[in-house]
XYZ file of N, CA and C in Angstrom:
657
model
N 0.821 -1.196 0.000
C 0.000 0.000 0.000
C 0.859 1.252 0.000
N 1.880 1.524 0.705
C 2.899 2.482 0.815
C 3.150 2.878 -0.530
N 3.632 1.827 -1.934
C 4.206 1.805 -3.006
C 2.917 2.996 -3.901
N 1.619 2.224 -3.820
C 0.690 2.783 -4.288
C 0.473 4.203 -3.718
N 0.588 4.535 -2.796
C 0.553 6.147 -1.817
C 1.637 6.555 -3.025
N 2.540 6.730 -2.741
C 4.060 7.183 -2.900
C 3.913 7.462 -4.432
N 3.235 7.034 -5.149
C 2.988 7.229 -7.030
C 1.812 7.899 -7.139
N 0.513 7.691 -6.085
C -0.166 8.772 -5.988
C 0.255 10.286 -5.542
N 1.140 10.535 -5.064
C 1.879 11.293 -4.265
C 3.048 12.343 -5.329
N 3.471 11.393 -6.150
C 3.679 11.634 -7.383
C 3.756 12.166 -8.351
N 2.035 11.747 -8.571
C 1.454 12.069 -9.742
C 0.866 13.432 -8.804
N 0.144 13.386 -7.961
C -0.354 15.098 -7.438
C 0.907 15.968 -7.464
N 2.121 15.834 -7.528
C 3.313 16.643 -7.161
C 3.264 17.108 -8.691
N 3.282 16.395 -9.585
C 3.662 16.930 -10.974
C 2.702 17.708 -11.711
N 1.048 17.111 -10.851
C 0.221 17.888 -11.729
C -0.184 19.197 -10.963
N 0.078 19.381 -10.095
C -0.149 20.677 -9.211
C 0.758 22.094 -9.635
N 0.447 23.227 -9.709
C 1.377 24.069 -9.946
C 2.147 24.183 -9.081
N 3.746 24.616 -9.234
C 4.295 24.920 -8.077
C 4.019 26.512 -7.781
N 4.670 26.618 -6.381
C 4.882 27.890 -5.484
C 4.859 28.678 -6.455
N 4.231 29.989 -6.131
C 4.830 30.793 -7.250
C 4.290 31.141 -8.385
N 3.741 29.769 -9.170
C 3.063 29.932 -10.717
C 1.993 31.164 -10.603
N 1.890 31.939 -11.787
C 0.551 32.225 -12.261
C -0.027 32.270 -12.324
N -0.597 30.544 -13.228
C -1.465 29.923 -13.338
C -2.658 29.780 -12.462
N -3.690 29.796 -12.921
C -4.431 29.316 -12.495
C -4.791 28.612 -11.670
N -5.249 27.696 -10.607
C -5.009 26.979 -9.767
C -6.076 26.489 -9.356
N -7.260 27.323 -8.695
C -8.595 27.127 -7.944
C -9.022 26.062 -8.356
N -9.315 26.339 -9.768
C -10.312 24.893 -10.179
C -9.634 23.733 -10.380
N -8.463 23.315 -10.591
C -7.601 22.051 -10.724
C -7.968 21.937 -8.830
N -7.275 22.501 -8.420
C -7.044 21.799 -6.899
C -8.709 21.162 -6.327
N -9.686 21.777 -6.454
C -10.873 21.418 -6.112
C -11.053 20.115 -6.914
N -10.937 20.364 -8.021
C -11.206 18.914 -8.880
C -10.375 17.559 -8.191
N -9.011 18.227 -8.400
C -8.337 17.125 -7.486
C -8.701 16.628 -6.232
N -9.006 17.911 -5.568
C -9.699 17.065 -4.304
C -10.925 16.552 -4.220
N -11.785 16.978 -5.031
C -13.033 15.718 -5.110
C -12.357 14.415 -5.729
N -11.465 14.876 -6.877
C -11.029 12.753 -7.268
C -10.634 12.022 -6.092
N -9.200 13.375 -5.264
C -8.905 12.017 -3.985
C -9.954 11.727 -3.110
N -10.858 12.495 -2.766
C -11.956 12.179 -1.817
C -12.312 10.927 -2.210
N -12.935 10.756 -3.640
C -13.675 9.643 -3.734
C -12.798 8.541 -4.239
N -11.569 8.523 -4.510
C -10.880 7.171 -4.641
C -10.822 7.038 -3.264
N -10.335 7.725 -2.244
C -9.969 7.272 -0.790
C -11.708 6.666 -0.188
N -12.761 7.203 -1.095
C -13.783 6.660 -0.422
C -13.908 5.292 -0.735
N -13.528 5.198 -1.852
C -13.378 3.848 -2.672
C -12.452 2.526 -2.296
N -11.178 2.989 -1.891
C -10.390 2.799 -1.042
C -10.636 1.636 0.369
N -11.865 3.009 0.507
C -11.703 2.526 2.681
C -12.878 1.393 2.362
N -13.650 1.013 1.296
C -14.293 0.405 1.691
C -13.545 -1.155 1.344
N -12.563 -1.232 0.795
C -12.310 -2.398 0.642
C -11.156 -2.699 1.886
N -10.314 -1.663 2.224
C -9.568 -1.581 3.175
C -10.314 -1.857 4.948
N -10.781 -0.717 5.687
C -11.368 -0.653 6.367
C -12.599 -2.076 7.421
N -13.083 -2.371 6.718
C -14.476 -3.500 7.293
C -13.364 -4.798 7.937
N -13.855 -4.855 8.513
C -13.484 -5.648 9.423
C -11.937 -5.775 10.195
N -11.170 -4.000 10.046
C -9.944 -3.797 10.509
C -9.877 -3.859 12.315
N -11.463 -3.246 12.906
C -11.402 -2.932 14.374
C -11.697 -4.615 14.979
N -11.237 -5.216 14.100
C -11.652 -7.069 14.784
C -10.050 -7.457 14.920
N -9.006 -7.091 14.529
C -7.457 -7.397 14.497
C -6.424 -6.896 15.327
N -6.354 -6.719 16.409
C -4.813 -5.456 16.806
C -4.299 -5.070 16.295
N -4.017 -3.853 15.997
C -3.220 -2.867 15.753
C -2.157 -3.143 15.103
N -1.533 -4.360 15.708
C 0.098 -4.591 15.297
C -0.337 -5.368 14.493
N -1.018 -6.307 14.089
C -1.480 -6.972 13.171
C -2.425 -6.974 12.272
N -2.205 -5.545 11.954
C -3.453 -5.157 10.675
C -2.297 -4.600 9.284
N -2.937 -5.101 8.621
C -2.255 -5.259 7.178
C -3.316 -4.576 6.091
N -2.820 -3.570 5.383
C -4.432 -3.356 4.346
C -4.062 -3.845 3.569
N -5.528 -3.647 2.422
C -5.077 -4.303 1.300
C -4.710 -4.218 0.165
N -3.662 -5.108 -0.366
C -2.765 -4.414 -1.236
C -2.482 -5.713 -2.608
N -3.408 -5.897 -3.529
C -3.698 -6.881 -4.078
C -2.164 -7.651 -4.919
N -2.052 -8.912 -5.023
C -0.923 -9.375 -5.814
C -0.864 -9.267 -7.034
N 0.221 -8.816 -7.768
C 0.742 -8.436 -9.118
C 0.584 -9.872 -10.229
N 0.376 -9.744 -11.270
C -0.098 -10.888 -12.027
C 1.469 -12.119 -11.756
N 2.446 -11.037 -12.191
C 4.043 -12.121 -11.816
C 4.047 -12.364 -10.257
N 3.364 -12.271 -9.655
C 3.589 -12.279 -7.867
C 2.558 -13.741 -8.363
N 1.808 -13.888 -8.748
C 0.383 -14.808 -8.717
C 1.240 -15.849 -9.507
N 1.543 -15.535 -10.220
C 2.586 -17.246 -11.210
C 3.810 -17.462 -10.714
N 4.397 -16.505 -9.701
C 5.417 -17.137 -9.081
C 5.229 -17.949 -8.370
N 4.133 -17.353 -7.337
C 3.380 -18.668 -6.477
C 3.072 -19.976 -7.039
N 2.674 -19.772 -8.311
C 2.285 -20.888 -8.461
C 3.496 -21.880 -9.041
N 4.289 -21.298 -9.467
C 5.876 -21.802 -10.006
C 6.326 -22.877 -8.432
N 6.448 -21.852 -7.307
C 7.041 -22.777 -6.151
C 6.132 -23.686 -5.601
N 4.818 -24.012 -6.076
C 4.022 -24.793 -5.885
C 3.721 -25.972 -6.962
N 4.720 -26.026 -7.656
C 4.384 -26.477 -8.906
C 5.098 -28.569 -7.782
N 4.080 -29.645 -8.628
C 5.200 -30.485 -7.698
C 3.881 -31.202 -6.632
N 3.241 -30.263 -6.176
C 2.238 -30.293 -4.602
C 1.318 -30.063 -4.702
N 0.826 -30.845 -4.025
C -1.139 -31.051 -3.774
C -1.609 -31.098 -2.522
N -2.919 -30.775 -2.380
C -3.518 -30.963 -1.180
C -4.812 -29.856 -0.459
N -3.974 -28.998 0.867
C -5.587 -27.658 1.000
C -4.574 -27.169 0.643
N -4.963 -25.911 0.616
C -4.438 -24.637 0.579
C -4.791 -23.343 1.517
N -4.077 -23.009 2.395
C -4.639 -21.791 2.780
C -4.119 -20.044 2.337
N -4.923 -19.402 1.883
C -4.439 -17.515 1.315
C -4.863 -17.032 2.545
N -3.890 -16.688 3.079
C -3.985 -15.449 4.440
C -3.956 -14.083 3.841
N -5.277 -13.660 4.030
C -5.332 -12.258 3.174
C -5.726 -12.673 2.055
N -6.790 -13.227 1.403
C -6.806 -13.654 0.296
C -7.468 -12.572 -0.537
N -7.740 -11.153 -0.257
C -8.076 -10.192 -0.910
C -9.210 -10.274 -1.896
N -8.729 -10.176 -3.180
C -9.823 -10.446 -4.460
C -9.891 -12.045 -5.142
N -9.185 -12.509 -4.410
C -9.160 -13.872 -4.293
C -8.588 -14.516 -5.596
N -7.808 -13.695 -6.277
C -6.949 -13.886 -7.161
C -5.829 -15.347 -7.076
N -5.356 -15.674 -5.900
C -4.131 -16.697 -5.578
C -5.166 -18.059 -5.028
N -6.412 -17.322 -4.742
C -7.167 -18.974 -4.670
C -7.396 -19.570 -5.646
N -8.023 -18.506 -6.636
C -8.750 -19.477 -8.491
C -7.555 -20.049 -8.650
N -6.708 -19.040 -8.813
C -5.525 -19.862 -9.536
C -4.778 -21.322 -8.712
N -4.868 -20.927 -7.940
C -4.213 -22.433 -7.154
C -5.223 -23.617 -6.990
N -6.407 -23.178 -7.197
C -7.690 -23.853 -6.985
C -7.610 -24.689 -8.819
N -7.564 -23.663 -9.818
C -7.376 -24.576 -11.159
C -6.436 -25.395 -11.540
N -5.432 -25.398 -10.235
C -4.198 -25.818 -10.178
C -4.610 -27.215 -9.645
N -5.623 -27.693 -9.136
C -6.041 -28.751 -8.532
C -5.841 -28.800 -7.156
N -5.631 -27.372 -6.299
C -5.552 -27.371 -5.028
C -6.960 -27.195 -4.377
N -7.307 -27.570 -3.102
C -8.602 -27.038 -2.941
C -8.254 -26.328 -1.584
N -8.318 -24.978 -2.460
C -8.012 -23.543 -1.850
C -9.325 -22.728 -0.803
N -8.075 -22.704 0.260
C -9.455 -21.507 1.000
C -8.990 -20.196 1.072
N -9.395 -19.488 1.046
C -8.804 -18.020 0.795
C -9.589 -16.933 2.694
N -8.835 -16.787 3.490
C -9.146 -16.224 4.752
C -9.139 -14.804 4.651
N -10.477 -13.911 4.661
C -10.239 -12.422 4.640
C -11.373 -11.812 5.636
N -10.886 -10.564 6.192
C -11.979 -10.021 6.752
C -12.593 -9.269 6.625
N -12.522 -8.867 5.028
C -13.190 -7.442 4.730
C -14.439 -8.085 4.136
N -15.761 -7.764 4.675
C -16.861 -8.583 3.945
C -17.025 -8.300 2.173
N -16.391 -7.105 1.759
C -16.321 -6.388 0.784
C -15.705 -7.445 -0.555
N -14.566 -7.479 0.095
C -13.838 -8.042 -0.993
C -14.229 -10.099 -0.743
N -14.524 -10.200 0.257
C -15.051 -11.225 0.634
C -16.491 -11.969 -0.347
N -17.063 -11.078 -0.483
C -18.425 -11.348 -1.576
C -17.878 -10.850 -2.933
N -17.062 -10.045 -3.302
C -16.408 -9.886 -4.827
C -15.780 -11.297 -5.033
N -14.744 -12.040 -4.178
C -14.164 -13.185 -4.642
C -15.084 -14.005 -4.505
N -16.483 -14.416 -3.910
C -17.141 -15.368 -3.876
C -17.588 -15.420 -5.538
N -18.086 -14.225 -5.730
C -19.319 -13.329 -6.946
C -18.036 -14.024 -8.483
N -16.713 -13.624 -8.022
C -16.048 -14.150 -9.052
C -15.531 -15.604 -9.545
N -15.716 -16.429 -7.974
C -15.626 -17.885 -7.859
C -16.806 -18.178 -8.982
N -18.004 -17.922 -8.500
C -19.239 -18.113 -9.151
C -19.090 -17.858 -10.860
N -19.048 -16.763 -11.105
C -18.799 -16.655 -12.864
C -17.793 -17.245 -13.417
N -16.733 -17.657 -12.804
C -16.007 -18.360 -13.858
C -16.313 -19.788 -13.489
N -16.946 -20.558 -12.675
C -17.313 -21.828 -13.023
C -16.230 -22.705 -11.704
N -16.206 -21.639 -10.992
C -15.340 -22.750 -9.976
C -16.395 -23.486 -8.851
N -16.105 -24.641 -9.083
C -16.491 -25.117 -7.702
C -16.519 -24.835 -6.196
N -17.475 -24.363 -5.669
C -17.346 -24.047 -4.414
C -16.516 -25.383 -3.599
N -16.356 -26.275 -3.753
C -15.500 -26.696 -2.769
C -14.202 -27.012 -3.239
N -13.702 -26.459 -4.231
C -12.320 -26.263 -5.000
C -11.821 -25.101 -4.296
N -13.012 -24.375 -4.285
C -12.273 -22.652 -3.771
C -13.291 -22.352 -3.240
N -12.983 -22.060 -1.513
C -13.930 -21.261 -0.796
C -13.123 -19.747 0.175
N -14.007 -18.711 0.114
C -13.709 -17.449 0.618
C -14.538 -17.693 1.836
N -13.676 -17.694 2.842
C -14.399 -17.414 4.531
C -13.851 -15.568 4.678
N -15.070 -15.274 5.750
C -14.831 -13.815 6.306
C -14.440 -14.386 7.833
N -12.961 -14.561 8.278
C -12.515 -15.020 9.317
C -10.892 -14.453 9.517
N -11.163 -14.112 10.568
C -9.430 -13.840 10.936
C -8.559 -15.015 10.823
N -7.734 -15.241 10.139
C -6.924 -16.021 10.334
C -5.728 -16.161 11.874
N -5.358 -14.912 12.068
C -5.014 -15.117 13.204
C -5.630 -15.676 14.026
N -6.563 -15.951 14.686
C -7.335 -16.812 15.574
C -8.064 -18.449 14.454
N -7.197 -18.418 13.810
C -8.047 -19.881 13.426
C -6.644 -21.043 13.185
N -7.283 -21.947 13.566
C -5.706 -23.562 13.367
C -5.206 -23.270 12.293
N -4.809 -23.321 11.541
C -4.098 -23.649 10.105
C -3.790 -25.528 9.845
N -3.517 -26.003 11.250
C -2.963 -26.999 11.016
C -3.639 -28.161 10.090
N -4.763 -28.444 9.700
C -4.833 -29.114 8.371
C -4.811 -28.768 6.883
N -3.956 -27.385 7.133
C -2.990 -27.094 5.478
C -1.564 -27.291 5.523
N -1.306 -27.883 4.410
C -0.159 -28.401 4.093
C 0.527 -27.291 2.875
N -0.186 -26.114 2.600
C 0.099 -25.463 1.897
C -0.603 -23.901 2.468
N 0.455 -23.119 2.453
C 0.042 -21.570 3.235
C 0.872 -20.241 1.709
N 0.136 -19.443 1.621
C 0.534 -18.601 0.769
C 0.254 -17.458 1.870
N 0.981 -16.348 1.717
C 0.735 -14.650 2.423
C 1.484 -13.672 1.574
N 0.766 -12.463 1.044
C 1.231 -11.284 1.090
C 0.664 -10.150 1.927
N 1.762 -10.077 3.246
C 1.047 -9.125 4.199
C 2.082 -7.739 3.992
N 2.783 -7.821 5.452
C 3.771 -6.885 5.692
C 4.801 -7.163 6.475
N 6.103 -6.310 6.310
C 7.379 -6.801 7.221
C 7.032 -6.777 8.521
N 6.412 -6.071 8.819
C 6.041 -6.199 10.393
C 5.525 -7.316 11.144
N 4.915 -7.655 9.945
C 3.837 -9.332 10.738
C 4.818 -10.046 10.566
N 5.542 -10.489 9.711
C 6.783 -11.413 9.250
C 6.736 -12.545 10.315
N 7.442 -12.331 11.324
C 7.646 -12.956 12.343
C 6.632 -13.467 13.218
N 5.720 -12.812 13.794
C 4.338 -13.221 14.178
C 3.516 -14.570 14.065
N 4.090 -14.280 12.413
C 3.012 -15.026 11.773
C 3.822 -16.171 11.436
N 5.237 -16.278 11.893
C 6.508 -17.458 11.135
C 5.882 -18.292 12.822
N 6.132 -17.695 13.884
C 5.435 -18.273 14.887
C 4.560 -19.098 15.181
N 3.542 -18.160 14.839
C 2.392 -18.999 14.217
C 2.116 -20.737 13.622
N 2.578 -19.888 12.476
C 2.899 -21.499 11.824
C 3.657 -23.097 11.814
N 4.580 -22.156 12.748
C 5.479 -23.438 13.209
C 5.170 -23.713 14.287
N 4.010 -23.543 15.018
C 3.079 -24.163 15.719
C 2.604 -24.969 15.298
N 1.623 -24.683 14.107
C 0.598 -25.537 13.958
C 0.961 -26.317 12.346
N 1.482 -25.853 11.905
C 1.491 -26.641 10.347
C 2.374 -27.747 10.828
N 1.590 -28.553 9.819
C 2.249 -30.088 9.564
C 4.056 -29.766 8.753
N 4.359 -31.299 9.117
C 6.085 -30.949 8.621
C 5.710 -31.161 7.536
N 5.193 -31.667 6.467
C 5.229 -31.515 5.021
C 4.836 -30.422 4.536
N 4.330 -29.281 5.314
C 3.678 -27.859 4.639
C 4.782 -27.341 3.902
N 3.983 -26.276 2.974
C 5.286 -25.889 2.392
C 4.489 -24.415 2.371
N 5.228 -22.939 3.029
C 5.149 -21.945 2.860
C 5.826 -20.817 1.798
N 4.279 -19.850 1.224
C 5.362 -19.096 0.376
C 4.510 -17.768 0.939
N 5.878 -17.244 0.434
C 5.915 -15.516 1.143
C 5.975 -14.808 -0.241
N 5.273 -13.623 -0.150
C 5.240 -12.493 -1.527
C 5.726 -11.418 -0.892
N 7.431 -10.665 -1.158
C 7.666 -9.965 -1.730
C 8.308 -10.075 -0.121
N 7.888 -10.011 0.952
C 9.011 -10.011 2.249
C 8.937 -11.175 3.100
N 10.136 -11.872 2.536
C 10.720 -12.592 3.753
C 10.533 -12.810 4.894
N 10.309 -14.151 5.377
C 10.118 -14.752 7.070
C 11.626 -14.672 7.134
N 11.925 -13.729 8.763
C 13.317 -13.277 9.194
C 13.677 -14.850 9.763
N 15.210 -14.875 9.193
C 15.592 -16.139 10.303
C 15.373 -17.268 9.603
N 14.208 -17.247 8.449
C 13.913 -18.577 7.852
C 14.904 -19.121 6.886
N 15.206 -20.040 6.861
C 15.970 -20.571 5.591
C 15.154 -20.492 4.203
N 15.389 -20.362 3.400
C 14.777 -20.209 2.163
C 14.956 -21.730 1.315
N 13.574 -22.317 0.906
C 13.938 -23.581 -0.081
C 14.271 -23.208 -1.443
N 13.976 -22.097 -1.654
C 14.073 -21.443 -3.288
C 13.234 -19.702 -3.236
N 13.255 -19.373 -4.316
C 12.745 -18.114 -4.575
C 12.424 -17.909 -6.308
N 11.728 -16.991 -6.416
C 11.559 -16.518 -7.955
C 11.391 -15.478 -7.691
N 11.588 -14.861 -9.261
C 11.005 -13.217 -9.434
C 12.545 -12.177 -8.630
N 11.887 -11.187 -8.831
C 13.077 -10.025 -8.172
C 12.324 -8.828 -7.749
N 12.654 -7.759 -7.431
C 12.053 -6.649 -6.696
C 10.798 -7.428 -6.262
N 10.028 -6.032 -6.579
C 8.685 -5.987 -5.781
C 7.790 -7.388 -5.831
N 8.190 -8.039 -6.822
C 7.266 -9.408 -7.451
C 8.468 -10.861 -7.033
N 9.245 -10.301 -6.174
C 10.076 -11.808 -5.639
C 8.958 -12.522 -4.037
N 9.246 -13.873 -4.562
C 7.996 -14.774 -3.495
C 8.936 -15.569 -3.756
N 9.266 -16.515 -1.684
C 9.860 -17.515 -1.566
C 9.228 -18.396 -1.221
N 9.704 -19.552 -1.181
C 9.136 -20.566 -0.595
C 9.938 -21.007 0.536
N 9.360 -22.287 1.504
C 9.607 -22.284 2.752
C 9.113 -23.742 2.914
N 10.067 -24.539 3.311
C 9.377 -26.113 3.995
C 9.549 -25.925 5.285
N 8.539 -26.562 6.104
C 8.709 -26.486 7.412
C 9.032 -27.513 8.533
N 9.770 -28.332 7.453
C 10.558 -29.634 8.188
C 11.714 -28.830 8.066
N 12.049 -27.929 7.043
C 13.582 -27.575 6.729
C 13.817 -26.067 7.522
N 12.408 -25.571 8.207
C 12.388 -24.627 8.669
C 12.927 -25.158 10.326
N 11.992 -25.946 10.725
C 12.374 -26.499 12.062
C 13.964 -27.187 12.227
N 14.329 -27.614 11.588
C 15.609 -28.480 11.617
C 16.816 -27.268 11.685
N 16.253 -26.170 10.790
C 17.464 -25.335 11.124
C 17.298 -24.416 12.526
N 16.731 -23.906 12.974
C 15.976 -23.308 14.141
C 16.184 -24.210 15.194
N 16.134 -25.425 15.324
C 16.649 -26.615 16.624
C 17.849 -26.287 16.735
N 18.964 -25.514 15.890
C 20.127 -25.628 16.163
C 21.070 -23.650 16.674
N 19.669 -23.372 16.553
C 19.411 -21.820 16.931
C 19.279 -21.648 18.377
N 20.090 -21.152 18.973
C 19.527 -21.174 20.353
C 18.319 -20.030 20.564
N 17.598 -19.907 21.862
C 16.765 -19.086 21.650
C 15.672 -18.896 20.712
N 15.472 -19.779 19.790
C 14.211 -19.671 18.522
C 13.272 -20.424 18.522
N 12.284 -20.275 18.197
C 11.118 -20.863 18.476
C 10.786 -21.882 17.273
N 10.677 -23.097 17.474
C 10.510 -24.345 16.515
C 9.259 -25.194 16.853
């Protein structure tokens, strides 16, 4: 979300007059500020719904995956079968696809918003509801442990939290992939992609085995 600010941010810097100009001004700036009003209105509704159900430290908005972020995933998944769980599964983009992949994907979100868009889109293209299902559920408060397969694009901050998490409850054959930031500390089984669109993957037999030899780390 930062990336997206920062180019909006941008683009108002270049189209605004600077200090000083001449020009005209009144009516551009008003215009502009009715567009940002109503993209930010546009915005909060997919962002916002169901944020005051999460702590603080663990709220992530939403910030949908890039088409090469979505086939990388599916590149380090290529090989493996079984559930699937999308933490944050947003527009539910990384479920169809892993779901046509022959996974039977659940996609965990709490915005009811985007929650009924990925159902509405399960529906028109012909997916099976029990190939691919969208719950409105925190994932933080729910087991994971009968997926053997976990996908996330959150934020560096949760990173760790959520590496916790999992090596609680996932089975040793799971295999985790991360979009775009790294579980700290984790060994990496592989990676694809580069900048903004690099996603690793993560086994969590190979995660625990190195971490047993960590003092202090949680396995």
């Amino acid at each position: 979300m930062e990336d997206s600010i920062e180019v909006i941010l941008q683009d108002y810097d270049r189209v605004l007059p600077k200090a000083g100009s001449n020009r005209p001004h009144h009516v551009l700036s008003a215009c502009l500020g009715t567009l940002f009003t109503g993209l930010y209105g546009v915005w909060s509704l997919f962002v916002v719904p169901g944020f005051r159900k999460v702590p603080w430290s663990l709220k992530v908005p939403y910030l949908p995956s890039s088409k090469d972020q979505t086939l990388n995933i599916m590149k380090l998944l290529e090989g493996r079968t079984g559930r699937l769980a999308d933490l944050g599964s947003g527009d539910g983009r990384v479920v169809l696809a892993a779901s046509s992949a022959g996974f039977q994907s659940t996609g965990f979100e709490i915005n009811s918003f985007l929650v009924a868009y990925a159902r509405s889109k399960a529906h028109w293209t012909g997916v099976p509801s029990g190939q691919a299902t969208f719950v409105q559920k925190d994932f933080w408060n729910t087991n994971l442990s009968t997926y053997n397969n976990v996908t996330a694009f959150l934020a560096p901050g949760v990173m760790e939290v959520l590496g916790e998490k999992l090596l609680k409850e996932l089975p040793d054959d799971a295999r985790v992939i991360a979009c775009r930031f790294p579980f700290p500390n984790w060994p990496q089984q592989s990676s694809v992609g580069s900048g903004l669109d690099q996603t690793f993957a993560y086994d969590i037999s190979s995660v625990r085995s190195h971490l047993r030899k960590v003092p202090n780390s949680v396995s």
